[in-house]
Short mmCIF file of C-alpha atoms in Angstrom, two decimals:
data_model
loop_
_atom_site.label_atom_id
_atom_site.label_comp_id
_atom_site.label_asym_id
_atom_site.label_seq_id
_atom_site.Cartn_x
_atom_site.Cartn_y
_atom_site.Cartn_z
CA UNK A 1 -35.87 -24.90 116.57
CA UNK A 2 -33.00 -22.20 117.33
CA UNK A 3 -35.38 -19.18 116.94
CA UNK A 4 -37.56 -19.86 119.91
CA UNK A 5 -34.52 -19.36 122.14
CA UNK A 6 -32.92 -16.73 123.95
CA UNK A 7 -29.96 -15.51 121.07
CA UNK A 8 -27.29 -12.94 120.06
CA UNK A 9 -26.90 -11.82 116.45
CA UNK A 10 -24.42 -10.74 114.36
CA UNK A 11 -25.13 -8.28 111.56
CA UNK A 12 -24.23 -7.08 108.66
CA UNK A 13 -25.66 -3.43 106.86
CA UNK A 14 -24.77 -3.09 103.39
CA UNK A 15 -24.80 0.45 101.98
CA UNK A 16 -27.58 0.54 98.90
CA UNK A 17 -24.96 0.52 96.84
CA UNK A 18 -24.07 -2.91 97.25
CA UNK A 19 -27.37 -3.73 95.83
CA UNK A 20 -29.08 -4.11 92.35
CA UNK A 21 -31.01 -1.37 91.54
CA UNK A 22 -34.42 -2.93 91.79
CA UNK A 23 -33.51 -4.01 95.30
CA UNK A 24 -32.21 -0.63 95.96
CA UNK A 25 -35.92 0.97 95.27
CA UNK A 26 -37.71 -1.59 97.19
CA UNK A 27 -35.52 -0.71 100.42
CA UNK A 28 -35.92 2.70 99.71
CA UNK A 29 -39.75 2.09 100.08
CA UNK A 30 -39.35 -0.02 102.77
CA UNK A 31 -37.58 2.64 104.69
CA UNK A 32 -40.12 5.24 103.88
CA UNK A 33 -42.80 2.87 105.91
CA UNK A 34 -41.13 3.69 109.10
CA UNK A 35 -39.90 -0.23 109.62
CA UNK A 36 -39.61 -1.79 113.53
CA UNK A 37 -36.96 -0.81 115.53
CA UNK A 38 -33.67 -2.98 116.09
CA UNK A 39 -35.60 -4.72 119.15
CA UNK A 40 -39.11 -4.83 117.66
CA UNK A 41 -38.07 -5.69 114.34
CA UNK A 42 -35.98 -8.88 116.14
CA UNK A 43 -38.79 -9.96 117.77
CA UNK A 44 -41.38 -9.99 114.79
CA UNK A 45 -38.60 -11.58 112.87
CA UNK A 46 -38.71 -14.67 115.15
CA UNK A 47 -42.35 -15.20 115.44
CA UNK A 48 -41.75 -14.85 111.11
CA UNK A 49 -39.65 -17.63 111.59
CA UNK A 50 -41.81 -19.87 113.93
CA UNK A 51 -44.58 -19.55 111.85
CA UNK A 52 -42.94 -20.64 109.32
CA UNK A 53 -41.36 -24.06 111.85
CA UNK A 54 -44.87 -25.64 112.07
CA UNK A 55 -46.14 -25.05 108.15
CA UNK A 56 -45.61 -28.04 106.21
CA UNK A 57 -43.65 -26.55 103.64
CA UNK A 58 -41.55 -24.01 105.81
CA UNK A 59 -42.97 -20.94 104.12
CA UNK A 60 -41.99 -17.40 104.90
CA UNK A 61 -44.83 -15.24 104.57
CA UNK A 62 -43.69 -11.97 103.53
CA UNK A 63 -39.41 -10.64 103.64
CA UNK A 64 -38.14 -7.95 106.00
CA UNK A 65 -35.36 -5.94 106.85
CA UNK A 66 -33.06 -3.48 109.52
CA UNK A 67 -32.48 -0.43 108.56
CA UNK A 68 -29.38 2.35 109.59
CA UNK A 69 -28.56 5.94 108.53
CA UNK A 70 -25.44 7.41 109.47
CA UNK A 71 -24.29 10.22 108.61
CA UNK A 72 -27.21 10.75 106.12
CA UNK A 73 -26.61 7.04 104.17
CA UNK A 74 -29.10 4.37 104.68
CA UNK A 75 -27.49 1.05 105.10
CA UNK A 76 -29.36 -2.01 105.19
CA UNK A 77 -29.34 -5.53 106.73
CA UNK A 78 -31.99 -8.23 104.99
CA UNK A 79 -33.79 -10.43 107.34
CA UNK A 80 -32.79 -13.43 104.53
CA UNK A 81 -35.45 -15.46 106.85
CA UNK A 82 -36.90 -17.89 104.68
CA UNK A 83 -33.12 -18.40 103.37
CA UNK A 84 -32.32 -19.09 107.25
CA UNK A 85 -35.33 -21.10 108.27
CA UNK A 86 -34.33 -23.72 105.36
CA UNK A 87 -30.78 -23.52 106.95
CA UNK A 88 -31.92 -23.97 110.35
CA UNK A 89 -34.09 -26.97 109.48
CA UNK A 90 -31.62 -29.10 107.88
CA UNK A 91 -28.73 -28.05 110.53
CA UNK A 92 -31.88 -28.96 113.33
CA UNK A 93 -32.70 -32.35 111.64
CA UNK A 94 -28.93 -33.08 110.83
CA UNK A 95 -27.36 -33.04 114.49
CA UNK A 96 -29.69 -35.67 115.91
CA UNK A 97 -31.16 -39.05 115.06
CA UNK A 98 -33.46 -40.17 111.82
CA UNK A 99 -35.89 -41.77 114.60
CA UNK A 100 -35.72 -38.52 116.52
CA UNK A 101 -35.96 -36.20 113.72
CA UNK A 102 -38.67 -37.14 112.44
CA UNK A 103 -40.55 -36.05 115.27
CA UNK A 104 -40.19 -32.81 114.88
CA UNK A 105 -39.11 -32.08 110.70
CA UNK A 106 -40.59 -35.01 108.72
CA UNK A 107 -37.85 -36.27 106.13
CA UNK A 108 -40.67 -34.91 103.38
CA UNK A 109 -40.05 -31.30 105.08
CA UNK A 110 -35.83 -32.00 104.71
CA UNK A 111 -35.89 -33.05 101.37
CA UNK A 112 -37.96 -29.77 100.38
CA UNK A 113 -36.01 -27.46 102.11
CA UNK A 114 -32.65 -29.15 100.81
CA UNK A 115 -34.29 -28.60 97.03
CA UNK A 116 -34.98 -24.86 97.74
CA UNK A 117 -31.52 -24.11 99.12
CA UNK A 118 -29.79 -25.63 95.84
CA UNK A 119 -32.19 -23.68 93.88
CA UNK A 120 -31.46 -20.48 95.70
CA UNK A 121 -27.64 -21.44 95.80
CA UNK A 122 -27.68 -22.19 91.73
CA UNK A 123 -29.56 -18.61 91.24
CA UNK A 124 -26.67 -16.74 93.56
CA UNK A 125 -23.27 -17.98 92.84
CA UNK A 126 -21.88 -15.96 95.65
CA UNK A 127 -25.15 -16.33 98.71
CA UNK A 128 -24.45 -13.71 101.16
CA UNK A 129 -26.68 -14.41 104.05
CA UNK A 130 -26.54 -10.71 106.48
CA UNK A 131 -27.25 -12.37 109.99
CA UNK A 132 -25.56 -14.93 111.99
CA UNK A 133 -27.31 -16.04 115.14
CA UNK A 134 -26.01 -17.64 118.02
CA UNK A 135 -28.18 -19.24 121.10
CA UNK A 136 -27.80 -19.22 124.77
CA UNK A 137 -24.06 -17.33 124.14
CA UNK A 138 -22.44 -15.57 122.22
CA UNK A 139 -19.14 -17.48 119.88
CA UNK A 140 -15.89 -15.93 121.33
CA UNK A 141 -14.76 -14.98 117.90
CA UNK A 142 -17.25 -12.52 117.77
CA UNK A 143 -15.70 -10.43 119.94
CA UNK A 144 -12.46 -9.88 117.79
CA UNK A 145 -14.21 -7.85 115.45
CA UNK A 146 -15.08 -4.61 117.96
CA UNK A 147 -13.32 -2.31 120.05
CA UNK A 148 -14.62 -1.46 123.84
CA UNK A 149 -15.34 1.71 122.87
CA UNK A 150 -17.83 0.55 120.05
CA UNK A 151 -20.03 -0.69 122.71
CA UNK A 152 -23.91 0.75 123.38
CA UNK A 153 -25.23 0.12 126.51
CA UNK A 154 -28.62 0.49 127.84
CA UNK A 155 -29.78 -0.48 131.26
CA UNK A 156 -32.54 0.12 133.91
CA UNK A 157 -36.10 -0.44 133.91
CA UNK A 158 -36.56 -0.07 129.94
CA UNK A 159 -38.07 -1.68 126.96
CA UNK A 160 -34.97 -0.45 124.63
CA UNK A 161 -32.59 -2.43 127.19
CA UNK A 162 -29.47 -3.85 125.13
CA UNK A 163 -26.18 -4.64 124.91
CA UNK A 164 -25.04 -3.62 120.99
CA UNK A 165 -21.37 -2.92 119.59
CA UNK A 166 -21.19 -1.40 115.79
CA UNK A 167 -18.09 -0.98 113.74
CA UNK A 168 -17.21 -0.13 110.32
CA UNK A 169 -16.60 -3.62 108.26
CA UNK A 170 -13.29 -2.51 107.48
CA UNK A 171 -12.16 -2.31 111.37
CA UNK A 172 -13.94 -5.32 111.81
CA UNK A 173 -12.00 -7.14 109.26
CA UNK A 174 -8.54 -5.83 109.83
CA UNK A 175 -8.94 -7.10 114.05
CA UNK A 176 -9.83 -10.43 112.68
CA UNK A 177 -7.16 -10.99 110.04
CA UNK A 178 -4.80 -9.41 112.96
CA UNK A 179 -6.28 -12.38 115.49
CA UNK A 180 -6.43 -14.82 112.32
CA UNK A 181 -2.61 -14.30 111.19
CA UNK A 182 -1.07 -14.61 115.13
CA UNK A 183 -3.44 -17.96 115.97
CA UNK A 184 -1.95 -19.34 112.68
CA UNK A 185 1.40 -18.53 113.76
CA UNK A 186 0.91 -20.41 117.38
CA UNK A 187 -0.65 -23.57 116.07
CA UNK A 188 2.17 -25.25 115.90
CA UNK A 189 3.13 -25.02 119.36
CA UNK A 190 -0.87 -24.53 120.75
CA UNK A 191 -2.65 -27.13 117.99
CA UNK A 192 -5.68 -27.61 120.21
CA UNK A 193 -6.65 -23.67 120.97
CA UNK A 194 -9.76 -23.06 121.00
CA UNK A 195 -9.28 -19.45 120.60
CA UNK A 196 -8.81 -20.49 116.64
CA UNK A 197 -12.15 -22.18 116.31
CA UNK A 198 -14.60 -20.53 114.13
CA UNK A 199 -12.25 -17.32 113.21
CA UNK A 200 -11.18 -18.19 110.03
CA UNK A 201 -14.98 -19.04 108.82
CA UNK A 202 -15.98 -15.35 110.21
CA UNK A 203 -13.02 -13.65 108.17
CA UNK A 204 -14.48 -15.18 105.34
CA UNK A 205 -17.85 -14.83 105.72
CA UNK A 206 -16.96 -10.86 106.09
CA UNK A 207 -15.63 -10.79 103.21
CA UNK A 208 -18.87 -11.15 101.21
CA UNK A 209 -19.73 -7.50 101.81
CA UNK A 210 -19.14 -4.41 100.83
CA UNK A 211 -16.17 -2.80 101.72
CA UNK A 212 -18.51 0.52 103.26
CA UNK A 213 -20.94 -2.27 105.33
CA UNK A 214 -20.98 -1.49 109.04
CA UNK A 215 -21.14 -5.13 111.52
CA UNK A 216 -23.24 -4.89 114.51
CA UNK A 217 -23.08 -7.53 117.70
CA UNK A 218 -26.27 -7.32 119.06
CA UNK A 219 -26.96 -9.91 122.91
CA UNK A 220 -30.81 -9.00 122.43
CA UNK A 221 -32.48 -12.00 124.11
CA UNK A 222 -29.37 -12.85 126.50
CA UNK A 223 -29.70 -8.86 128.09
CA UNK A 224 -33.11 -10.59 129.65
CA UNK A 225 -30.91 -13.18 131.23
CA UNK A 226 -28.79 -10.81 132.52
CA UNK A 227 -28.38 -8.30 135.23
CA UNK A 228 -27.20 -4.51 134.89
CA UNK A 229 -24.32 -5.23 136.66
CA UNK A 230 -23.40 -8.14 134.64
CA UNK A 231 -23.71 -6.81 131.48
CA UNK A 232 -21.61 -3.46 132.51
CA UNK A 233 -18.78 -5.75 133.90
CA UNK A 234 -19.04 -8.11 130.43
CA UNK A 235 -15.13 -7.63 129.13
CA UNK A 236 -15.37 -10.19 126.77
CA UNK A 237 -14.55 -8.05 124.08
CA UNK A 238 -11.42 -6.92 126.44
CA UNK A 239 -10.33 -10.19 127.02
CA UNK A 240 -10.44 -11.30 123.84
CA UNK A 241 -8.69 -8.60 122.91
CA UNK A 242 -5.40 -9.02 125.43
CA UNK A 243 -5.77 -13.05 124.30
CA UNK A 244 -4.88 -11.88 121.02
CA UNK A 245 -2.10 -9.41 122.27
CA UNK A 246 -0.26 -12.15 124.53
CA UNK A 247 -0.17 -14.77 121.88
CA UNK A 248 1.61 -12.14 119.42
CA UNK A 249 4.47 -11.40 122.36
CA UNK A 250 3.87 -15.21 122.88
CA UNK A 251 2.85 -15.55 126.01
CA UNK A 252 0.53 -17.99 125.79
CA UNK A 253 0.02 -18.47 129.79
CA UNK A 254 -1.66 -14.70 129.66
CA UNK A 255 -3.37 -15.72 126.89
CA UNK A 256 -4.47 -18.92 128.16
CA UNK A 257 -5.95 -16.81 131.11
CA UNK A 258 -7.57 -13.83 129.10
CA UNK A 259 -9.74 -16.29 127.27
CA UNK A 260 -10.55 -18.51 130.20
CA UNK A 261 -12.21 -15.66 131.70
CA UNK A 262 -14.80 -15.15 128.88
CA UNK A 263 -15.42 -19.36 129.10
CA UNK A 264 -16.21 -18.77 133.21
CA UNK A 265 -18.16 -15.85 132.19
CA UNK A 266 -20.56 -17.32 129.40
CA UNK A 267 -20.12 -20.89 130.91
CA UNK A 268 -23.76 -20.12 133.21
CA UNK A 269 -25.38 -19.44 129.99
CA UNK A 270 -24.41 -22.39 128.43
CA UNK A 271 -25.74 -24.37 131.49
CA UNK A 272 -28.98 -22.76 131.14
CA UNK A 273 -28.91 -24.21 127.49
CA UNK A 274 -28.18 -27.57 128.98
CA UNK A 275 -31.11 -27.42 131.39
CA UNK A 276 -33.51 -26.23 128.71
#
């Protein structure tokens, strides 16, 4: 399934005020344990989830989370991974065929899952799910939501190696309704972009949070596929970024060429995918 392999994540960290008060004490605890770093807490989140893959009933043993402070304020970013594993097994199951599938997720398994989700969906009329992941690449709209500037790097020989960018929601939403208003404007005369694909869905899905939640990109498995060089010379975030820019003075040949250059950069990755 998806977890095994190499990924990017997008987050979300809700300030405790954005949660119920019970929920509130038991991240305060949780914090107070001295939780897993970004990195290490990724990594035990994934063997969480395969565990979970090869039970019969696709049981998460046990609920996690990331934790920030800034500036003093914890904010926090629920693993969700049973909520995800449930997700993952029906998208997994869906996208090939019956024969196939039932292989690997048993129909039995489906039908289970499928019965927890409405259950959880019935009990939360508004889910809010805190981490999107992404395999092999990471989804071009991603990039509208951060600024150059808002990007962490750490290279070398290192175990704490990454690639992370971290924003304040509100910046992040206000570059994608920016990017979301000018690709609306050019559909008529560019219906097939692909620059449009998947933006609207991420505006919305930010809009779930809290209007003090901070959104952080994270490459963590794809920095291992990666060279230093590589990842200092990524300007996916620039290129995006001058797409956007060009389209709204409507030149769409500059914009045409801004975002071809994060498809030739991310198109190796996506071979790799292929090959796997």
């Amino acid at each position: 399934m998806p977890v095994v392999s190499p990924a990017a994540y997008l987050r979300v960290y809700e300030p405790l005020a954005a949660f119920s008060p019970a929920e509130r004490l038991r991240w305060q605890r949780f914090a107070a344990t001295a939780p897993p770093s970004r990195r290490a807490g990724t990594r035990r989140e994934r063997v969480v989830a395969l565990v979970a893959t090869v039970r019969p009933s696709l049981d998460v043993a046990g609920e996690s989370a990331f934790v920030q402070m800034v500036d003093g304020l914890m904010f926090v970013c629920p693993w969700s991974t049973q909520l995800r594993v449930w997700q993952a097994a029906v998208e997994f199951r869906g996208g090939m065929p019956e024969r196939i599938a039932d292989v690997f997720l048993p129909r039995r398994v489906i039908d289970s899952a499928e019965t927890e989700l409405d259950r959880w969906r019935a009990r939360r009329p508004e889910p809010k799910v805190h981490i999107e992941t992404s395999t092999w690449t990471v989804p071009a709209p991603w990039f509208l939501l951060f600024d150059p500037a808002e990007r962490m790097l750490v290279t070398g020989d290192t175990a704490e190696r990454s690639m992370v960018y971290r924003t304040e929601i509100g910046l992040a939403r206000r570059r994608i309704s920016e990017a979301t208003d000018t690709l609306a404007a050019m559909r008529a005369s560019m219906p097939d972009t692909a620059a449009a694909e998947g933006v609207t869905d991420l505006a919305r899905w930010l809009d779930a949070f809290h209007p003090r939640s901070r959104v952080e990109l994270d490459y963590d498995g794809l920095v291992d596929l990666l060279e230093d060089d590589v990842l200092r010379q990524d300007s996916s975030v620039e290129d995006l970024a001058e797409a956007v820019r060009a389209l709204r003075q409507g030149r769409t040949d500059r914009a045409t060429e801004a975002y071809e250059r994060v498809l030739v950069r991310w198109r190796p990755m996506q071979a790799r995918e292929s090959a796997s």
